Amino acid sequence: MFKKILIANRGEIALRIIRAAKELGIATVAVYSQADENSLHVRFADESVCIGPAPSKQSYLNIPAIISAAEITGVDAIHPGYGFLAENATFADICEDHLFNFIGPSPKSMRMMSDKSIARSKALEVGVSVVPGTGLITYTQEAVDKAKEIGYPIIIKAVAGGGGKGMRIVYNSNEMEENINIARREAESAFDNDGLYIEKYIEKPIHVEVQILADNYGNIIHLGERDCSIQYRHQKLLEESPSPNVNEKLRYKLGKSAIKIAKNIEYTGAGTVEFILDEKKYYYFIEMNTRIQVEHPVTEMVTGFDLIKEQIKLAYGEKLKISQKDVNIKGHAIECRINAQNTTNGFSPSCGKITSLNIPGGYGIRVDTHIYAEYEVLPNYDSLIAKLIAYGKSRNEAISCLLRALDEFVVEGVKTTIPLHKKILSEENFRKGDVHTNYLGSLRQEK
Ligand code: ADP
């Protein structure tokens, strides 16, 4: 097994990886920006190295500084977490060039999935449906012509997309030019790549994604699905497993399709294949995330497998010891993303010092967080400050447990998503499992 790994990340995910590594007997190295000097990931790692000032470009995205930290501390491997450099194939190449094992798939598989229009073709090659759509769009007229064939409404998406950026829904040809221009600008500034493509816009879609694990010897399994339909502007807010919209038969089909796509790109490690379901419950591949995801704990709770430990073991070259028949989905888990955001003001970031804090606990509750009383929420980084996860024997039990824990969760000094989560979990349609990605929009219009 690896002796020492460096975690090229911050926040709750850096802590999560440090914990898994410790339990595997692996020493850890934290990297941090000057603003994160007092962070828990720095405190709990065995060693730590400052890699630059607060802005991500100069620290958590600063590849030379991260590689230097790895060399100075003599690590065997680098775990990128999620976000930052996690899906950057060039970073994975550089790690390998410096003889550090990158805890993730090969740069080749990453590249195939990082361009969403190529990812679509990889799914089609193995007979998995994708939403009707196009390859790269160059001119507005091309978009208008293709949209006419596909039928409105359509959604413009960025080939390099992530975090819902660069997406625009278009209802008729008159709106095309303006939306193409906006999406291009957004994609260029977010991803340094203004490539766009078009898909049929599925009304009221359900977002389901399949967790997979693959070793270097061609063994691939899936660990069921997560439903991430509760979203704000295409950003996930609440996730659960299993999905209230997926039965045994559909789970089997989704799992098989996810494995086929992963096999086709010789995928290794932990990954997630994302689909949307339409109103008839037909499923379509939308993209693959070649990293561990924020919402991985709900899968851990219902399967009993520690995905980070599995990911590290697979990167070391161990054979997958879990077979498909070992995967039994038991009970129900739901995760609420606790973000420092003002939900009554367009989810704008809410920064500042946490003046008072109570973290819930008790039966069925798991909290993954890096915050503490007096912690300063900074404008430089993601607004996720905690993940509150509840496990119950049934979906209703998980909901009751979450509502109780949300009541106990006190965060003063910044605004958070806690009040909105309470509202969602108490609402009738959610409780019935009637969720789709426009759910939050309709909930907000009603009130
Ligand atoms: P990103 O990588 O930016 O997160 P995804 O392709 O994963 O983008 O899509 C994010 C979300 O956007 C989906 O969960 C869904 O809510 C919505 N979405 C994506 N494609 C479509 C589509 N063709 N029709 C309707 N909604 C879509």
mmCIF file of C-alpha atoms in Angstrom, residues 23-248:
data_model
loop_
_atom_site.group_PDB
_atom_site.id
_atom_site.type_symbol
_atom_site.label_atom_id
_atom_site.label_comp_id
_atom_site.label_asym_id
_atom_site.label_seq_id
_atom_site.Cartn_x
_atom_site.Cartn_y
_atom_site.Cartn_z
ATOM 1 C CA GLU A 23 -7.587 4.236 8.723
ATOM 2 C CA LEU A 24 -5.586 2.531 5.953
ATOM 3 C CA GLY A 25 -2.316 3.328 7.782
ATOM 4 C CA ILE A 26 -1.198 5.865 5.150
ATOM 5 C CA ALA A 27 0.539 9.113 6.210
ATOM 6 C CA THR A 28 -0.947 12.318 4.819
ATOM 7 C CA VAL A 29 0.301 15.664 3.556
ATOM 8 C CA ALA A 30 -2.068 18.638 3.417
ATOM 9 C CA VAL A 31 -1.487 21.595 1.126
ATOM 10 C CA TYR A 32 -3.065 24.915 1.978
ATOM 11 C CA SER A 33 -3.369 28.529 0.954
ATOM 12 C CA GLN A 34 -2.296 31.314 3.316
ATOM 13 C CA ALA A 35 -5.988 31.896 4.085
ATOM 14 C CA ASP A 36 -6.442 28.272 5.195
ATOM 15 C CA GLU A 37 -3.573 28.162 7.675
ATOM 16 C CA ASN A 38 -5.910 27.359 10.588
ATOM 17 C CA SER A 39 -7.990 24.783 8.718
ATOM 18 C CA LEU A 40 -8.844 21.379 10.103
ATOM 19 C CA HIS A 41 -7.327 19.589 7.105
ATOM 20 C CA VAL A 42 -4.008 21.217 8.006
ATOM 21 C CA ARG A 43 -4.390 20.351 11.671
ATOM 22 C CA PHE A 44 -5.248 16.681 11.119
ATOM 23 C CA ALA A 45 -2.751 15.825 8.360
ATOM 24 C CA ASP A 46 0.633 14.456 9.414
ATOM 25 C CA GLU A 47 2.476 17.171 7.467
ATOM 26 C CA SER A 48 1.413 20.329 5.680
ATOM 27 C CA VAL A 49 2.841 22.690 3.086
ATOM 28 C CA CYS A 50 1.670 26.213 2.238
ATOM 29 C CA ILE A 51 1.301 26.497 -1.541
ATOM 30 C CA GLY A 52 0.408 30.163 -2.052
ATOM 31 C CA PRO A 53 -1.995 33.010 -1.338
ATOM 32 C CA ALA A 54 -5.797 32.732 -1.033
ATOM 33 C CA PRO A 55 -6.890 32.933 -4.717
ATOM 34 C CA SER A 56 -7.283 29.352 -6.039
ATOM 35 C CA LYS A 57 -5.253 30.094 -9.185
ATOM 36 C CA GLN A 58 -2.250 30.835 -6.985
ATOM 37 C CA SER A 59 -2.732 27.935 -4.558
ATOM 38 C CA TYR A 60 -5.105 24.977 -5.084
ATOM 39 C CA LEU A 61 -4.769 25.290 -8.877
ATOM 40 C CA ASN A 62 -1.041 26.041 -8.767
ATOM 41 C CA ILE A 63 0.380 22.833 -10.266
ATOM 42 C CA PRO A 64 4.122 23.652 -9.844
ATOM 43 C CA ALA A 65 3.587 24.490 -6.145
ATOM 44 C CA ILE A 66 1.628 21.250 -5.550
ATOM 45 C CA ILE A 67 4.222 19.101 -7.341
ATOM 46 C CA SER A 68 7.027 20.809 -5.367
ATOM 47 C CA ALA A 69 5.169 20.066 -2.115
ATOM 48 C CA ALA A 70 4.863 16.408 -3.188
ATOM 49 C CA GLU A 71 8.587 16.232 -3.976
ATOM 50 C CA ILE A 72 9.680 17.903 -0.735
ATOM 51 C CA THR A 73 7.533 15.596 1.399
ATOM 52 C CA GLY A 74 8.297 12.455 -0.647
ATOM 53 C CA VAL A 75 4.755 11.179 -1.181
ATOM 54 C CA ASP A 76 3.837 8.161 -3.338
ATOM 55 C CA ALA A 77 0.531 9.475 -4.608
ATOM 56 C CA ILE A 78 -1.702 12.544 -4.991
ATOM 57 C CA HIS A 79 -5.446 12.574 -4.331
ATOM 58 C CA PRO A 80 -7.181 15.473 -6.108
ATOM 59 C CA GLY A 81 -10.564 15.271 -4.271
ATOM 60 C CA TYR A 82 -13.326 16.966 -6.312
ATOM 61 C CA GLY A 83 -13.305 20.383 -7.994
ATOM 62 C CA PHE A 84 -9.969 22.212 -8.437
ATOM 63 C CA LEU A 85 -7.652 19.841 -10.408
ATOM 64 C CA ALA A 86 -9.715 16.660 -10.044
ATOM 65 C CA GLU A 87 -10.748 16.474 -13.709
ATOM 66 C CA ASN A 88 -7.663 18.097 -15.178
ATOM 67 C CA ALA A 89 -5.988 15.441 -17.357
ATOM 68 C CA THR A 90 -2.862 17.585 -17.763
ATOM 69 C CA PHE A 91 -2.416 17.575 -13.986
ATOM 70 C CA ALA A 92 -2.795 13.768 -13.990
ATOM 71 C CA ASP A 93 -0.123 13.596 -16.757
ATOM 72 C CA ILE A 94 2.219 15.821 -14.751
ATOM 73 C CA CYS A 95 1.734 13.678 -11.617
ATOM 74 C CA GLU A 96 2.653 10.572 -13.610
ATOM 75 C CA ASP A 97 5.654 12.322 -15.248
ATOM 76 C CA HIS A 98 6.935 13.031 -11.734
ATOM 77 C CA LEU A 99 6.295 9.404 -10.713
ATOM 78 C CA PHE A 100 3.456 10.271 -8.356
ATOM 79 C CA ASN A 101 0.474 7.980 -8.615
ATOM 80 C CA PHE A 102 -2.635 10.068 -9.476
ATOM 81 C CA ILE A 103 -5.572 8.721 -7.438
ATOM 82 C CA GLY A 104 -8.062 8.718 -10.284
ATOM 83 C CA PRO A 105 -8.470 7.247 -13.770
ATOM 84 C CA SER A 106 -5.885 7.418 -16.563
ATOM 85 C CA PRO A 107 -5.488 10.814 -18.269
ATOM 86 C CA LYS A 108 -6.707 9.119 -21.479
ATOM 87 C CA SER A 109 -10.083 8.126 -19.964
ATOM 88 C CA MET A 110 -10.374 11.553 -18.348
ATOM 89 C CA ARG A 111 -9.872 13.272 -21.710
ATOM 90 C CA MET A 112 -12.569 11.193 -23.390
ATOM 91 C CA MET A 113 -15.135 12.203 -20.773
ATOM 92 C CA SER A 114 -14.063 15.828 -20.305
ATOM 93 C CA ASP A 115 -15.457 16.809 -23.706
ATOM 94 C CA LYS A 116 -19.163 16.139 -23.326
ATOM 95 C CA SER A 117 -19.792 15.801 -27.037
ATOM 96 C CA ILE A 118 -17.096 13.072 -27.234
ATOM 97 C CA ALA A 119 -18.581 11.470 -24.089
ATOM 98 C CA ARG A 120 -21.954 11.296 -25.870
ATOM 99 C CA SER A 121 -20.383 9.470 -28.805
ATOM 100 C CA LYS A 122 -18.704 6.973 -26.435
ATOM 101 C CA ALA A 123 -22.116 6.151 -24.930
ATOM 102 C CA LEU A 124 -23.698 5.772 -28.372
ATOM 103 C CA GLU A 125 -20.891 3.406 -29.451
ATOM 104 C CA VAL A 126 -22.065 0.887 -26.834
ATOM 105 C CA GLY A 127 -25.774 1.378 -27.534
ATOM 106 C CA VAL A 128 -26.659 3.626 -24.585
ATOM 107 C CA SER A 129 -29.189 6.351 -25.428
ATOM 108 C CA VAL A 130 -28.219 9.992 -25.171
ATOM 109 C CA VAL A 131 -30.588 12.960 -25.256
ATOM 110 C CA PRO A 132 -31.181 13.840 -28.945
ATOM 111 C CA GLY A 133 -28.605 16.477 -29.741
ATOM 112 C CA THR A 134 -25.594 17.587 -31.733
ATOM 113 C CA GLY A 135 -21.796 17.628 -31.776
ATOM 114 C CA LEU A 136 -19.888 20.887 -31.506
ATOM 115 C CA ILE A 137 -21.848 23.887 -32.851
ATOM 116 C CA THR A 138 -19.859 26.538 -34.716
ATOM 117 C CA TYR A 139 -22.415 29.027 -36.108
ATOM 118 C CA THR A 140 -25.731 30.347 -34.815
ATOM 119 C CA GLN A 141 -27.453 29.318 -38.066
ATOM 120 C CA GLU A 142 -26.208 25.752 -37.552
ATOM 121 C CA ALA A 143 -27.800 25.817 -34.073
ATOM 122 C CA VAL A 144 -31.080 27.140 -35.498
ATOM 123 C CA ASP A 145 -31.157 24.433 -38.196
ATOM 124 C CA LYS A 146 -30.354 21.614 -35.775
ATOM 125 C CA ALA A 147 -32.845 22.893 -33.188
ATOM 126 C CA LYS A 148 -35.569 22.789 -35.840
ATOM 127 C CA GLU A 149 -34.753 19.113 -36.466
ATOM 128 C CA ILE A 150 -34.630 18.275 -32.741
ATOM 129 C CA GLY A 151 -37.672 20.363 -31.815
ATOM 130 C CA TYR A 152 -37.911 23.149 -29.218
ATOM 131 C CA PRO A 153 -37.270 23.634 -26.364
ATOM 132 C CA ILE A 154 -33.545 22.876 -26.561
ATOM 133 C CA ILE A 155 -30.733 23.395 -24.091
ATOM 134 C CA ILE A 156 -27.391 24.898 -25.089
ATOM 135 C CA LYS A 157 -24.549 23.271 -23.132
ATOM 136 C CA ALA A 158 -20.799 23.806 -22.852
ATOM 137 C CA VAL A 159 -18.660 20.873 -24.071
ATOM 138 C CA ALA A 160 -16.306 21.500 -21.164
ATOM 139 C CA GLY A 161 -19.271 22.104 -18.816
ATOM 140 C CA GLY A 162 -19.498 21.662 -15.080
ATOM 141 C CA GLY A 163 -21.481 23.137 -12.207
ATOM 142 C CA GLY A 164 -24.340 24.037 -14.532
ATOM 143 C CA LYS A 165 -22.343 26.852 -16.153
ATOM 144 C CA GLY A 166 -22.817 27.776 -19.795
ATOM 145 C CA MET A 167 -26.316 26.261 -19.978
ATOM 146 C CA ARG A 168 -29.236 28.107 -21.594
ATOM 147 C CA ILE A 169 -32.726 26.882 -22.394
ATOM 148 C CA VAL A 170 -34.105 28.166 -25.706
ATOM 149 C CA TYR A 171 -37.804 28.049 -26.598
ATOM 150 C CA ASN A 172 -37.749 29.394 -30.172
ATOM 151 C CA SER A 173 -35.377 30.418 -32.958
ATOM 152 C CA ASN A 174 -35.626 34.157 -32.135
ATOM 153 C CA GLU A 175 -33.959 33.519 -28.785
ATOM 154 C CA MET A 176 -31.095 31.466 -30.214
ATOM 155 C CA GLU A 177 -28.484 34.103 -31.096
ATOM 156 C CA GLU A 178 -28.643 35.924 -27.764
ATOM 157 C CA ASN A 179 -28.467 32.694 -25.764
ATOM 158 C CA ILE A 180 -25.609 31.264 -27.834
ATOM 159 C CA ASN A 181 -23.639 34.463 -27.148
ATOM 160 C CA ILE A 182 -24.349 34.368 -23.401
ATOM 161 C CA ALA A 183 -23.498 30.643 -23.132
ATOM 162 C CA ARG A 184 -20.270 31.146 -25.124
ATOM 163 C CA ARG A 185 -19.139 33.996 -22.866
ATOM 164 C CA GLU A 186 -19.991 32.002 -19.719
ATOM 165 C CA ALA A 187 -18.196 28.871 -20.997
ATOM 166 C CA GLU A 188 -15.123 30.858 -22.068
ATOM 167 C CA SER A 189 -14.749 32.536 -18.682
ATOM 168 C CA ALA A 190 -15.507 29.399 -16.616
ATOM 169 C CA PHE A 191 -13.629 26.755 -18.632
ATOM 170 C CA ASP A 192 -11.318 28.620 -21.025
ATOM 171 C CA ASN A 193 -13.183 26.745 -23.758
ATOM 172 C CA ASP A 194 -16.158 28.310 -25.553
ATOM 173 C CA GLY A 195 -17.253 25.101 -27.348
ATOM 174 C CA LEU A 196 -21.024 24.541 -27.260
ATOM 175 C CA TYR A 197 -23.464 21.818 -28.272
ATOM 176 C CA ILE A 198 -27.224 21.416 -28.185
ATOM 177 C CA GLU A 199 -29.541 18.861 -26.611
ATOM 178 C CA LYS A 200 -33.298 18.458 -26.601
ATOM 179 C CA TYR A 201 -34.505 20.043 -23.359
ATOM 180 C CA ILE A 202 -36.264 17.339 -21.358
ATOM 181 C CA GLU A 203 -39.104 18.873 -19.350
ATOM 182 C CA LYS A 204 -39.229 17.905 -15.670
ATOM 183 C CA PRO A 205 -36.233 15.565 -15.857
ATOM 184 C CA ILE A 206 -35.119 13.354 -13.009
ATOM 185 C CA HIS A 207 -31.358 13.305 -12.415
ATOM 186 C CA VAL A 208 -30.047 9.852 -11.550
ATOM 187 C CA GLU A 209 -26.403 8.873 -11.472
ATOM 188 C CA VAL A 210 -24.689 5.530 -11.072
ATOM 189 C CA GLN A 211 -21.617 5.058 -8.882
ATOM 190 C CA ILE A 212 -19.062 2.689 -10.329
ATOM 191 C CA LEU A 213 -15.771 1.157 -9.166
ATOM 192 C CA ALA A 214 -13.281 -0.310 -11.611
ATOM 193 C CA ASP A 215 -9.895 -1.963 -11.136
ATOM 194 C CA ASN A 216 -6.900 -2.122 -13.493
ATOM 195 C CA TYR A 217 -7.782 -5.680 -14.538
ATOM 196 C CA GLY A 218 -11.112 -5.067 -16.269
ATOM 197 C CA ASN A 219 -13.416 -5.718 -13.272
ATOM 198 C CA ILE A 220 -16.190 -3.139 -12.950
ATOM 199 C CA ILE A 221 -19.137 -3.005 -10.563
ATOM 200 C CA HIS A 222 -21.873 -0.453 -9.864
ATOM 201 C CA LEU A 223 -23.158 0.567 -6.449
ATOM 202 C CA GLY A 224 -26.668 1.611 -7.374
ATOM 203 C CA GLU A 225 -27.900 5.115 -8.096
ATOM 204 C CA ARG A 226 -28.256 8.495 -6.462
ATOM 205 C CA ASP A 227 -31.133 10.841 -7.201
ATOM 206 C CA CYS A 228 -29.928 14.444 -7.405
ATOM 207 C CA SER A 229 -33.039 16.109 -8.781
ATOM 208 C CA ILE A 230 -33.250 18.809 -6.127
ATOM 209 C CA GLN A 231 -31.165 21.476 -7.827
ATOM 210 C CA TYR A 232 -30.886 25.223 -7.982
ATOM 211 C CA ARG A 233 -29.812 26.486 -11.422
ATOM 212 C CA HIS A 234 -28.558 23.006 -12.332
ATOM 213 C CA GLN A 235 -26.507 22.793 -9.100
ATOM 214 C CA LYS A 236 -27.297 19.916 -6.764
ATOM 215 C CA LEU A 237 -28.646 20.787 -3.329
ATOM 216 C CA LEU A 238 -30.015 17.519 -1.908
ATOM 217 C CA GLU A 239 -29.161 13.977 -2.945
ATOM 218 C CA GLU A 240 -30.503 10.576 -1.993
ATOM 219 C CA SER A 241 -29.971 6.882 -2.524
ATOM 220 C CA PRO A 242 -31.796 4.876 -3.669
ATOM 221 C CA SER A 243 -33.833 7.072 -6.018
ATOM 222 C CA PRO A 244 -37.585 7.113 -5.287
ATOM 223 C CA ASN A 245 -37.990 6.981 -9.086
ATOM 224 C CA VAL A 246 -35.960 3.852 -9.800
ATOM 225 C CA ASN A 247 -37.192 0.277 -9.336
ATOM 226 C CA GLU A 248 -35.121 -2.933 -9.370
#
